[in-house]
């Protein structure tokens, strides 16, 4: 109670009433968001923990495409090499299926041993069953790191990801990885268009900037509290809080990158009769790519910073492991979870930085 006036502004009561009104009025919306995020997260996490056969074919094809893009004086487009690599992987997979089916039919000892294990996957035999699922994804991530940063980083990624597996934190790490990927994708899909609008309109920029200042100044735990009020506990409030907390860098750096594009280049586009949409798509966005990717990089780092806080509300993964270790005083388990988070952060940071370095502007600057 204020000593001078004898009354207080019931701001907290107004906020509670507003939240209750939103929950009752838009209940269908919160249910839709919760169900959609739970489904997307569950599918992505299951794909990472137990890779599907088609995911392996797709990733091998992408790796072939990326590898071919680094070749010089090639006579075929890079995407054809990707199709060849994907087709080869599919042929190997089908070959394993044929051997397994033939062994099952002939009942040859040691040939059809995989058949009873593959029924649960609702698909015939896959090459993924020949090795542990974690090894497959570790090798693929290490290969992607090699293509992005070179063989030294590839060896580092292989060793550190194997360390996560050896300390029995792989499943938790993949759950966190799924949360990070999904939250970053949502933050980028929402934040980048807002940044584009702020760069093209001073009115939008004037409205967005104080909102971003407020979002970045508000303690992260408040986002978790608000998300729990709307979605109860589980993975959804942790993901929603993470998206809101990590979105501002995507908006700010997208606006900054587009505003830094040389005005003379934009004027030249107008002089040649290009529409504003074409100028944005073919001039401003390509030239602003390094800055935009820096914003995506910051989104990833802030997302990983929210992992432990998301674990406080029941979000599965490394955050829950670290939070559980804090509450029980288990230092060793907490360090295992914390080191796993650091490994994921370093990997994602280096790979996204490499993507920004491969943009047209970055290559021109390096050549100059």
Coordinates of C-alpha atoms in Angstrom, one line a residue:
X1 CA 0.0 0.0 0.0
X2 CA 1.4 3.4 -1.0
X3 CA 2.1 5.5 2.1
X4 CA 1.1 8.8 0.5
X5 CA -2.1 7.9 -1.4
X6 CA -3.3 4.9 0.5
X7 CA -4.0 2.8 -2.6
X8 CA -2.2 0.8 -5.3
X9 CA -2.6 0.3 -9.0
X10 CA -3.9 -3.3 -9.4
X11 CA -1.8 -4.0 -12.4
X12 CA -1.3 -7.7 -11.6
X13 CA -5.0 -8.2 -11.1
X14 CA -5.6 -6.6 -14.5
X15 CA -3.1 -8.9 -16.1
X16 CA -4.6 -12.0 -14.6
X17 CA -8.1 -10.9 -15.8
X18 CA -6.7 -10.3 -19.3
X19 CA -5.1 -13.7 -19.4
X20 CA -8.3 -15.3 -18.2
X21 CA -10.3 -13.5 -20.9
X22 CA -7.8 -14.5 -23.6
X23 CA -7.9 -18.1 -22.4
X24 CA -11.7 -18.3 -22.5
X25 CA -12.2 -16.3 -25.7
X26 CA -9.5 -17.9 -27.9
X27 CA -9.5 -21.4 -26.3
X28 CA -9.6 -23.1 -29.7
X29 CA -6.5 -21.1 -30.8
X30 CA -4.4 -22.2 -27.8
X31 CA -5.5 -25.8 -28.3
X32 CA -4.6 -25.7 -32.0
X33 CA -1.1 -24.2 -31.2
X34 CA -0.5 -26.7 -28.4
X35 CA -1.5 -29.7 -30.5
X36 CA 0.4 -28.5 -33.6
X37 CA 3.7 -27.8 -31.7
X38 CA 3.4 -31.1 -29.7
X39 CA 3.0 -33.1 -33.0
X40 CA 5.8 -31.3 -34.8
X41 CA 8.2 -31.7 -31.9
X42 CA 7.3 -35.3 -31.3
X43 CA 7.8 -36.2 -35.0
X44 CA 11.1 -34.3 -35.3
X45 CA 12.5 -35.7 -32.1
X46 CA 11.6 -39.2 -33.1
X47 CA 13.3 -38.7 -36.5
X48 CA 16.5 -37.6 -34.8
X49 CA 16.5 -40.3 -32.2
X50 CA 15.6 -43.1 -34.7
X51 CA 16.3 -41.8 -38.2
X52 CA 13.9 -43.0 -40.9
X53 CA 15.1 -44.6 -44.0
X54 CA 13.9 -41.8 -46.2
X55 CA 15.6 -39.2 -44.0
X56 CA 18.9 -41.0 -44.6
X57 CA 18.3 -41.0 -48.3
X58 CA 17.4 -37.3 -48.2
X59 CA 20.4 -36.3 -46.1
X60 CA 22.8 -38.4 -48.3
X61 CA 21.4 -36.6 -51.3
X62 CA 21.9 -33.2 -49.7
X63 CA 25.5 -34.1 -48.8
X64 CA 26.1 -35.1 -52.3
X65 CA 24.7 -31.9 -53.6
X66 CA 26.8 -29.8 -51.1
X67 CA 29.9 -31.8 -52.0
X68 CA 29.4 -31.3 -55.7
X69 CA 28.8 -27.6 -55.2
X70 CA 32.5 -27.4 -54.0
X71 CA 33.8 -28.9 -57.2
X72 CA 35.3 -26.8 -59.9
X73 CA 35.0 -27.1 -63.7
X74 CA 32.1 -29.6 -63.3
X75 CA 30.2 -30.5 -66.4
X76 CA 26.9 -31.3 -64.6
X77 CA 24.7 -29.2 -62.2
X78 CA 25.4 -29.9 -58.5
X79 CA 21.8 -31.1 -57.9
X80 CA 22.4 -34.1 -60.3
X81 CA 25.2 -35.3 -58.0
X82 CA 22.8 -35.1 -55.1
X83 CA 20.2 -37.2 -57.0
X84 CA 22.9 -39.7 -57.8
X85 CA 24.0 -39.9 -54.2
X86 CA 20.4 -40.3 -53.0
X87 CA 19.7 -43.0 -55.6
X88 CA 22.8 -44.9 -54.6
X89 CA 21.7 -44.8 -50.9
X90 CA 18.2 -45.9 -51.9
X91 CA 19.7 -48.8 -53.9
X92 CA 21.8 -49.9 -50.9
X93 CA 18.7 -49.7 -48.7
X94 CA 16.6 -51.8 -51.1
X95 CA 19.4 -54.3 -51.4
X96 CA 19.5 -54.8 -47.6
X97 CA 15.7 -55.2 -47.7
X98 CA 16.0 -57.9 -50.5
X99 CA 18.7 -59.8 -48.6
X100 CA 16.6 -59.7 -45.4
X101 CA 13.4 -60.8 -47.1
X102 CA 15.2 -63.6 -48.9
X103 CA 16.9 -64.7 -45.7
X104 CA 13.5 -64.7 -44.0
X105 CA 11.9 -66.8 -46.7
X106 CA 14.7 -69.3 -46.9
X107 CA 15.1 -69.3 -43.1
X108 CA 18.9 -69.1 -43.5
X109 CA 20.5 -68.8 -40.1
X110 CA 22.0 -65.3 -39.5
X111 CA 20.6 -63.7 -42.7
X112 CA 17.0 -62.9 -41.6
X113 CA 17.8 -61.9 -38.1
X114 CA 16.6 -58.3 -38.6
X115 CA 13.1 -59.2 -39.8
X116 CA 11.4 -59.4 -36.4
X117 CA 13.0 -56.0 -35.4
X118 CA 11.8 -54.2 -38.4
X119 CA 8.0 -54.8 -38.1
X120 CA 7.8 -52.0 -35.6
X121 CA 9.1 -49.5 -38.1
X122 CA 6.3 -50.3 -40.6
X123 CA 8.8 -50.8 -43.3
X124 CA 11.0 -53.6 -44.6
X125 CA 14.6 -53.9 -43.7
X126 CA 16.7 -50.8 -43.7
X127 CA 20.5 -50.1 -43.7
X128 CA 19.8 -48.1 -40.6
X129 CA 19.3 -51.3 -38.7
X130 CA 22.9 -52.4 -39.4
X131 CA 24.4 -49.9 -37.1
X132 CA 23.2 -48.0 -34.0
X133 CA 20.9 -45.1 -34.9
X134 CA 23.0 -42.6 -33.0
X135 CA 26.1 -43.5 -35.1
X136 CA 24.2 -42.8 -38.3
X137 CA 23.2 -39.3 -37.3
X138 CA 26.7 -38.6 -35.7
X139 CA 28.4 -39.5 -39.0
X140 CA 25.9 -37.4 -41.0
X141 CA 26.3 -34.4 -38.8
X142 CA 30.1 -34.8 -38.9
X143 CA 30.0 -35.0 -42.7
X144 CA 27.9 -31.9 -42.8
X145 CA 30.3 -30.1 -40.5
X146 CA 33.2 -31.2 -42.8
X147 CA 31.5 -29.8 -45.8
X148 CA 30.7 -26.6 -44.0
X149 CA 34.0 -25.9 -42.1
X150 CA 36.6 -28.4 -43.3
X151 CA 38.0 -31.7 -42.1
X152 CA 39.4 -30.4 -38.8
X153 CA 35.9 -29.2 -37.7
X154 CA 34.5 -32.5 -39.0
X155 CA 36.8 -34.4 -36.7
X156 CA 35.9 -32.2 -33.8
X157 CA 32.2 -32.7 -34.5
X158 CA 32.7 -36.4 -34.7
X159 CA 34.6 -36.6 -31.4
X160 CA 32.3 -34.3 -29.4
X161 CA 29.1 -35.9 -30.7
X162 CA 30.4 -39.3 -29.8
X163 CA 31.2 -38.0 -26.4
X164 CA 27.5 -37.1 -25.9
X165 CA 26.6 -40.7 -26.9
X166 CA 29.2 -42.2 -24.6
X167 CA 27.9 -40.3 -21.6
X168 CA 24.4 -41.7 -22.4
X169 CA 22.9 -38.2 -23.1
X170 CA 22.3 -38.8 -26.9
X171 CA 18.5 -39.1 -26.6
X172 CA 18.2 -36.1 -24.4
X173 CA 20.5 -34.2 -26.7
X174 CA 18.4 -35.0 -29.7
X175 CA 15.2 -33.9 -27.9
X176 CA 17.0 -30.6 -27.2
X177 CA 18.2 -30.5 -30.8
X178 CA 14.6 -30.9 -32.0
X179 CA 13.5 -28.1 -29.7
X180 CA 16.2 -25.8 -31.0
X181 CA 15.6 -26.5 -34.6
X182 CA 11.8 -26.1 -34.4
X183 CA 12.0 -22.9 -32.2
X184 CA 14.6 -21.3 -34.4
X185 CA 12.6 -22.1 -37.5
X186 CA 9.5 -20.5 -36.0
X187 CA 11.4 -17.5 -34.7
X188 CA 13.0 -17.0 -38.2
X189 CA 9.7 -17.4 -40.0
X190 CA 8.1 -14.8 -37.8
X191 CA 11.1 -12.5 -37.2
X192 CA 12.6 -12.1 -40.7
X193 CA 9.3 -10.9 -42.3
X194 CA 8.9 -8.4 -39.5
X195 CA 12.4 -7.2 -40.0
X196 CA 11.8 -6.8 -43.7
X197 CA 8.6 -4.8 -43.0
X198 CA 10.6 -2.6 -40.5
X199 CA 13.3 -2.0 -43.0
X200 CA 10.8 -0.9 -45.7
X201 CA 8.6 1.2 -43.5
X202 CA 9.7 3.8 -40.9
X203 CA 6.3 3.5 -39.2
X204 CA 6.6 -0.2 -38.7
X205 CA 10.2 0.3 -37.5
X206 CA 9.0 2.9 -35.0
X207 CA 6.4 0.5 -33.6
X208 CA 8.6 -2.6 -33.6
X209 CA 11.7 -1.1 -31.9
X210 CA 10.2 -0.3 -28.5
X211 CA 8.5 -3.7 -28.5
X212 CA 11.8 -5.4 -29.1
X213 CA 13.4 -3.3 -26.4
X214 CA 10.7 -4.5 -24.0
X215 CA 11.1 -8.1 -25.1
X216 CA 14.9 -8.1 -24.6
X217 CA 14.7 -6.3 -21.2
X218 CA 12.0 -8.6 -19.7
X219 CA 13.5 -11.4 -17.6
X220 CA 13.4 -14.8 -19.4
X221 CA 11.6 -16.5 -16.5
X222 CA 8.6 -14.2 -17.1
X223 CA 8.2 -15.7 -20.6
X224 CA 8.2 -19.1 -19.1
X225 CA 5.6 -18.0 -16.5
X226 CA 3.3 -16.5 -19.2
X227 CA 3.7 -19.6 -21.5
X228 CA 2.7 -21.9 -18.6
X229 CA -0.4 -19.7 -18.0
X230 CA -1.6 -20.4 -21.5
X231 CA -0.3 -23.9 -22.2
X232 CA 0.2 -25.5 -18.8
X233 CA 3.4 -27.5 -18.4
X234 CA 5.3 -29.6 -21.0
X235 CA 7.2 -29.0 -24.1
X236 CA 4.8 -26.4 -25.6
X237 CA 5.3 -23.6 -23.0
X238 CA 9.1 -24.1 -23.1
X239 CA 9.1 -23.8 -26.9
X240 CA 6.8 -20.8 -26.9
X241 CA 8.9 -19.0 -24.3
X242 CA 12.0 -19.9 -26.3
X243 CA 10.6 -18.5 -29.5
X244 CA 9.6 -15.2 -28.0
X245 CA 12.9 -14.8 -26.1
X246 CA 15.0 -15.6 -29.2
X247 CA 13.1 -13.7 -31.8
X248 CA 14.4 -10.1 -31.4
X249 CA 17.8 -10.6 -33.0
X250 CA 16.2 -12.0 -36.1
X251 CA 14.1 -8.9 -36.5
X252 CA 16.8 -6.4 -35.6
X253 CA 19.5 -7.9 -37.8
X254 CA 17.2 -8.4 -40.8
X255 CA 16.2 -4.7 -40.6
X256 CA 19.8 -3.7 -40.2
X257 CA 21.0 -5.8 -43.1
X258 CA 18.4 -4.5 -45.6
X259 CA 19.0 -0.9 -44.5
X260 CA 22.7 -1.3 -45.1
X261 CA 22.3 -2.2 -48.7
X262 CA 23.8 0.5 -50.9
X263 CA 21.0 2.9 -52.0
X264 CA 22.7 3.3 -55.4
X265 CA 22.3 -0.4 -56.1
X266 CA 18.6 -0.2 -55.2
X267 CA 18.2 2.9 -57.4
X268 CA 19.8 1.1 -60.2
X269 CA 17.2 -1.7 -59.8
X270 CA 14.4 0.9 -60.0
X271 CA 16.0 2.5 -63.1
X272 CA 15.9 -0.9 -64.9
X273 CA 12.2 -1.1 -64.1
X274 CA 12.3 -3.7 -61.4
X275 CA 9.3 -4.0 -59.0
X276 CA 9.8 -3.5 -55.2
X277 CA 9.2 -7.2 -54.7
X278 CA 11.9 -8.1 -57.3
X279 CA 14.3 -5.7 -55.8
X280 CA 13.8 -7.2 -52.4
X281 CA 14.1 -10.7 -53.6
X282 CA 17.1 -10.3 -56.0
X283 CA 19.0 -7.4 -54.6
X284 CA 18.3 -6.5 -51.0
X285 CA 18.0 -10.0 -49.5
X286 CA 21.0 -11.5 -51.2
X287 CA 23.2 -8.5 -50.2
X288 CA 21.8 -8.7 -46.6
X289 CA 22.3 -12.4 -46.3
X290 CA 25.4 -12.3 -44.1
X291 CA 23.7 -10.0 -41.6
X292 CA 20.5 -12.0 -41.6
X293 CA 22.5 -15.2 -41.0
X294 CA 24.2 -13.5 -38.1
X295 CA 20.7 -12.8 -36.7
X296 CA 19.8 -16.5 -37.1
X297 CA 23.1 -17.4 -35.4
X298 CA 22.1 -15.3 -32.4
X299 CA 18.6 -16.8 -32.4
X300 CA 20.2 -20.3 -32.1
X301 CA 22.4 -19.1 -29.2
X302 CA 19.5 -17.6 -27.3
X303 CA 17.5 -20.7 -27.9
X304 CA 20.1 -22.8 -26.3
X305 CA 20.4 -20.4 -23.4
X306 CA 16.7 -21.1 -22.7
X307 CA 17.1 -24.8 -22.6
X308 CA 17.5 -25.1 -18.8
X309 CA 14.7 -22.7 -18.1
X310 CA 12.4 -24.7 -20.5
X311 CA 13.4 -27.8 -18.5
X312 CA 11.9 -26.2 -15.4
X313 CA 8.4 -26.6 -16.9
X314 CA 8.7 -30.2 -18.0
X315 CA 10.3 -29.7 -21.4
X316 CA 12.2 -32.9 -22.2
X317 CA 15.9 -32.9 -23.1
X318 CA 19.1 -31.7 -21.6
X319 CA 17.4 -28.8 -19.8
X320 CA 15.4 -31.2 -17.7
X321 CA 18.5 -33.1 -16.9
X322 CA 20.4 -30.0 -15.8
X323 CA 17.5 -28.7 -13.8
X324 CA 17.0 -32.1 -12.1
X325 CA 20.7 -32.2 -11.3
X326 CA 20.4 -28.7 -9.7
X327 CA 17.5 -29.7 -7.6
X328 CA 19.2 -33.0 -6.4
X329 CA 22.7 -31.6 -6.1
X330 CA 24.1 -34.1 -8.7
X331 CA 27.1 -32.1 -10.0
X332 CA 28.3 -34.8 -12.3
X333 CA 25.0 -35.3 -14.1
X334 CA 24.6 -31.5 -14.4
X335 CA 28.0 -31.2 -16.0
X336 CA 27.2 -34.0 -18.5
X337 CA 24.1 -32.1 -19.5
X338 CA 25.8 -28.7 -19.6
X339 CA 28.7 -30.0 -21.7
X340 CA 26.3 -31.6 -24.1
X341 CA 24.5 -28.2 -24.5
X342 CA 27.8 -26.5 -25.2
X343 CA 28.7 -29.1 -27.8
X344 CA 25.4 -28.5 -29.6
X345 CA 25.9 -24.7 -29.4
X346 CA 29.4 -24.9 -30.9
X347 CA 28.3 -27.1 -33.7
X348 CA 25.2 -25.1 -34.7
X349 CA 27.2 -21.8 -34.3
X350 CA 30.0 -22.9 -36.6
X351 CA 27.7 -24.4 -39.2
X352 CA 25.3 -21.4 -39.4
X353 CA 28.3 -19.1 -39.6
X354 CA 29.7 -21.1 -42.5
X355 CA 26.4 -20.8 -44.3
X356 CA 26.6 -17.0 -44.0
X357 CA 30.2 -17.0 -45.2
X358 CA 29.1 -18.8 -48.4
X359 CA 26.7 -16.1 -49.4
X360 CA 27.4 -14.0 -52.5
X361 CA 28.4 -10.9 -50.6
X362 CA 30.8 -12.8 -48.4
X363 CA 32.5 -14.4 -51.4
X364 CA 32.9 -11.1 -53.1
X365 CA 34.4 -9.6 -50.0
X366 CA 36.8 -12.5 -49.6
X367 CA 37.8 -12.2 -53.3
X368 CA 38.4 -8.5 -52.9

